[in-house]
Tab-separated table of C-alpha atoms in Angstrom:
chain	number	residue	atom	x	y	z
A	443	UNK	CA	0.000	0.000	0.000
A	444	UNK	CA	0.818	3.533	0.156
A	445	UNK	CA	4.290	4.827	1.793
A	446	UNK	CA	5.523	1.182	2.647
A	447	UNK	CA	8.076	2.007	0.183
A	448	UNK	CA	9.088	5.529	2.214
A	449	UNK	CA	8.830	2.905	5.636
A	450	UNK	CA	11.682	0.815	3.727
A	451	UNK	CA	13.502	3.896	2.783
A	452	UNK	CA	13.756	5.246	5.796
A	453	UNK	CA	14.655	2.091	7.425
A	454	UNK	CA	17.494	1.725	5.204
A	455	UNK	CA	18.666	5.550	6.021
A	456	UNK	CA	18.161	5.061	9.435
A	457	UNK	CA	20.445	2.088	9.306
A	458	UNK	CA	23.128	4.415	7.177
A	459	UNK	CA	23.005	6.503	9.518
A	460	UNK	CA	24.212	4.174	11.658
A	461	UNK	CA	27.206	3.297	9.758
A	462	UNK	CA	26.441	0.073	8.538
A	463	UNK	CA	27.474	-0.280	4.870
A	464	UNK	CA	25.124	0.357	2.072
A	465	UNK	CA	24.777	-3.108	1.026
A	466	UNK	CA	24.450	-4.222	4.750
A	467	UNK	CA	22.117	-1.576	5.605
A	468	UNK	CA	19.510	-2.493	2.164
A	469	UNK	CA	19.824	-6.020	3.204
A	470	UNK	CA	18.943	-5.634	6.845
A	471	UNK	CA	16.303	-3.080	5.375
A	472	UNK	CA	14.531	-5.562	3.606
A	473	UNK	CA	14.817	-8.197	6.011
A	474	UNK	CA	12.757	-5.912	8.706
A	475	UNK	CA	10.458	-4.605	6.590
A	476	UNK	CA	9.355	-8.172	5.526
A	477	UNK	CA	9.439	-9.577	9.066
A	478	UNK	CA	7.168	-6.693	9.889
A	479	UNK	CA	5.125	-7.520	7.396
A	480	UNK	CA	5.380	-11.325	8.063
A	481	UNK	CA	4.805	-10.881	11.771
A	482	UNK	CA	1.719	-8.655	11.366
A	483	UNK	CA	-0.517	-11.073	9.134
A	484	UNK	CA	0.815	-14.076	11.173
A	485	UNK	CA	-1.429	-11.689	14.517
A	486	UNK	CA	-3.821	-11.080	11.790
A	487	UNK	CA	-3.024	-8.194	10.311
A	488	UNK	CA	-3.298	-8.065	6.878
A	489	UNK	CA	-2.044	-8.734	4.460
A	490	UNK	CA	-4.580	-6.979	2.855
A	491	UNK	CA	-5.104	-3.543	4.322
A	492	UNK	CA	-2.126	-3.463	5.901
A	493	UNK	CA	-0.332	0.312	5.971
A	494	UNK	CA	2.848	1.632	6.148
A	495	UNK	CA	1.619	3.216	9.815
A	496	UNK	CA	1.040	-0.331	11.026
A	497	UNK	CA	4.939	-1.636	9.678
A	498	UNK	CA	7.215	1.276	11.252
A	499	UNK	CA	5.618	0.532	14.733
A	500	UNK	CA	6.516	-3.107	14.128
A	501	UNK	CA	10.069	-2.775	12.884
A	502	UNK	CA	10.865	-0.733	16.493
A	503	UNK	CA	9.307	-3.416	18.135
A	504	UNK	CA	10.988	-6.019	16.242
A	505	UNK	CA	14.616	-4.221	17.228
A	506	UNK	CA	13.748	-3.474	20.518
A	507	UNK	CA	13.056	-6.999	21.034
A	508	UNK	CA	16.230	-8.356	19.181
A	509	UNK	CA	18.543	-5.620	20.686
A	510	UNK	CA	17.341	-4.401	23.835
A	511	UNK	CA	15.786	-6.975	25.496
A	512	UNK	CA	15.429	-7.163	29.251
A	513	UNK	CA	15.996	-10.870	29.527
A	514	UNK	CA	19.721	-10.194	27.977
A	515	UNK	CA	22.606	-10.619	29.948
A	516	UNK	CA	25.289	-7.818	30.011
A	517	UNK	CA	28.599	-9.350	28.539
């Protein structure tokens, strides 16, 4: 639908930004936005209907899980 695109886009900036390398930072891109995708018709979600406002929310919670999560032990 409309602006999924400009979701993957800015994923893919936000992960320049970040200073992971161009081809590093599409491919990760990608990756989320289809997992976000994935993981929202798998709750029942979509596919059809599903926005662009419904995927960015999904990708933070996505990395928030994978990155920051609480059950992680410091190393």
């Amino acid at each position: 639908s409309g602006g999924t695109g400009d979701v993957l886009g800015g994923l893919i900036g936000a992960l320049l930004a970040q200073h992971l390398p161009p081809f590093e930072a599409a491919l990760a891109g990608v990756y989320l936005h289809g997992l976000a995708a994935d993981t929202l018709v798998a709750q029942g979600d979509g596919p059809a209907g599903l926005t662009a406002g419904e995927l960015a929310p999904m990708v933070r919670r996505l990395l928030n899980r994978r990155f920051y999560s609480r059950n992680q032990t410091a190393t």
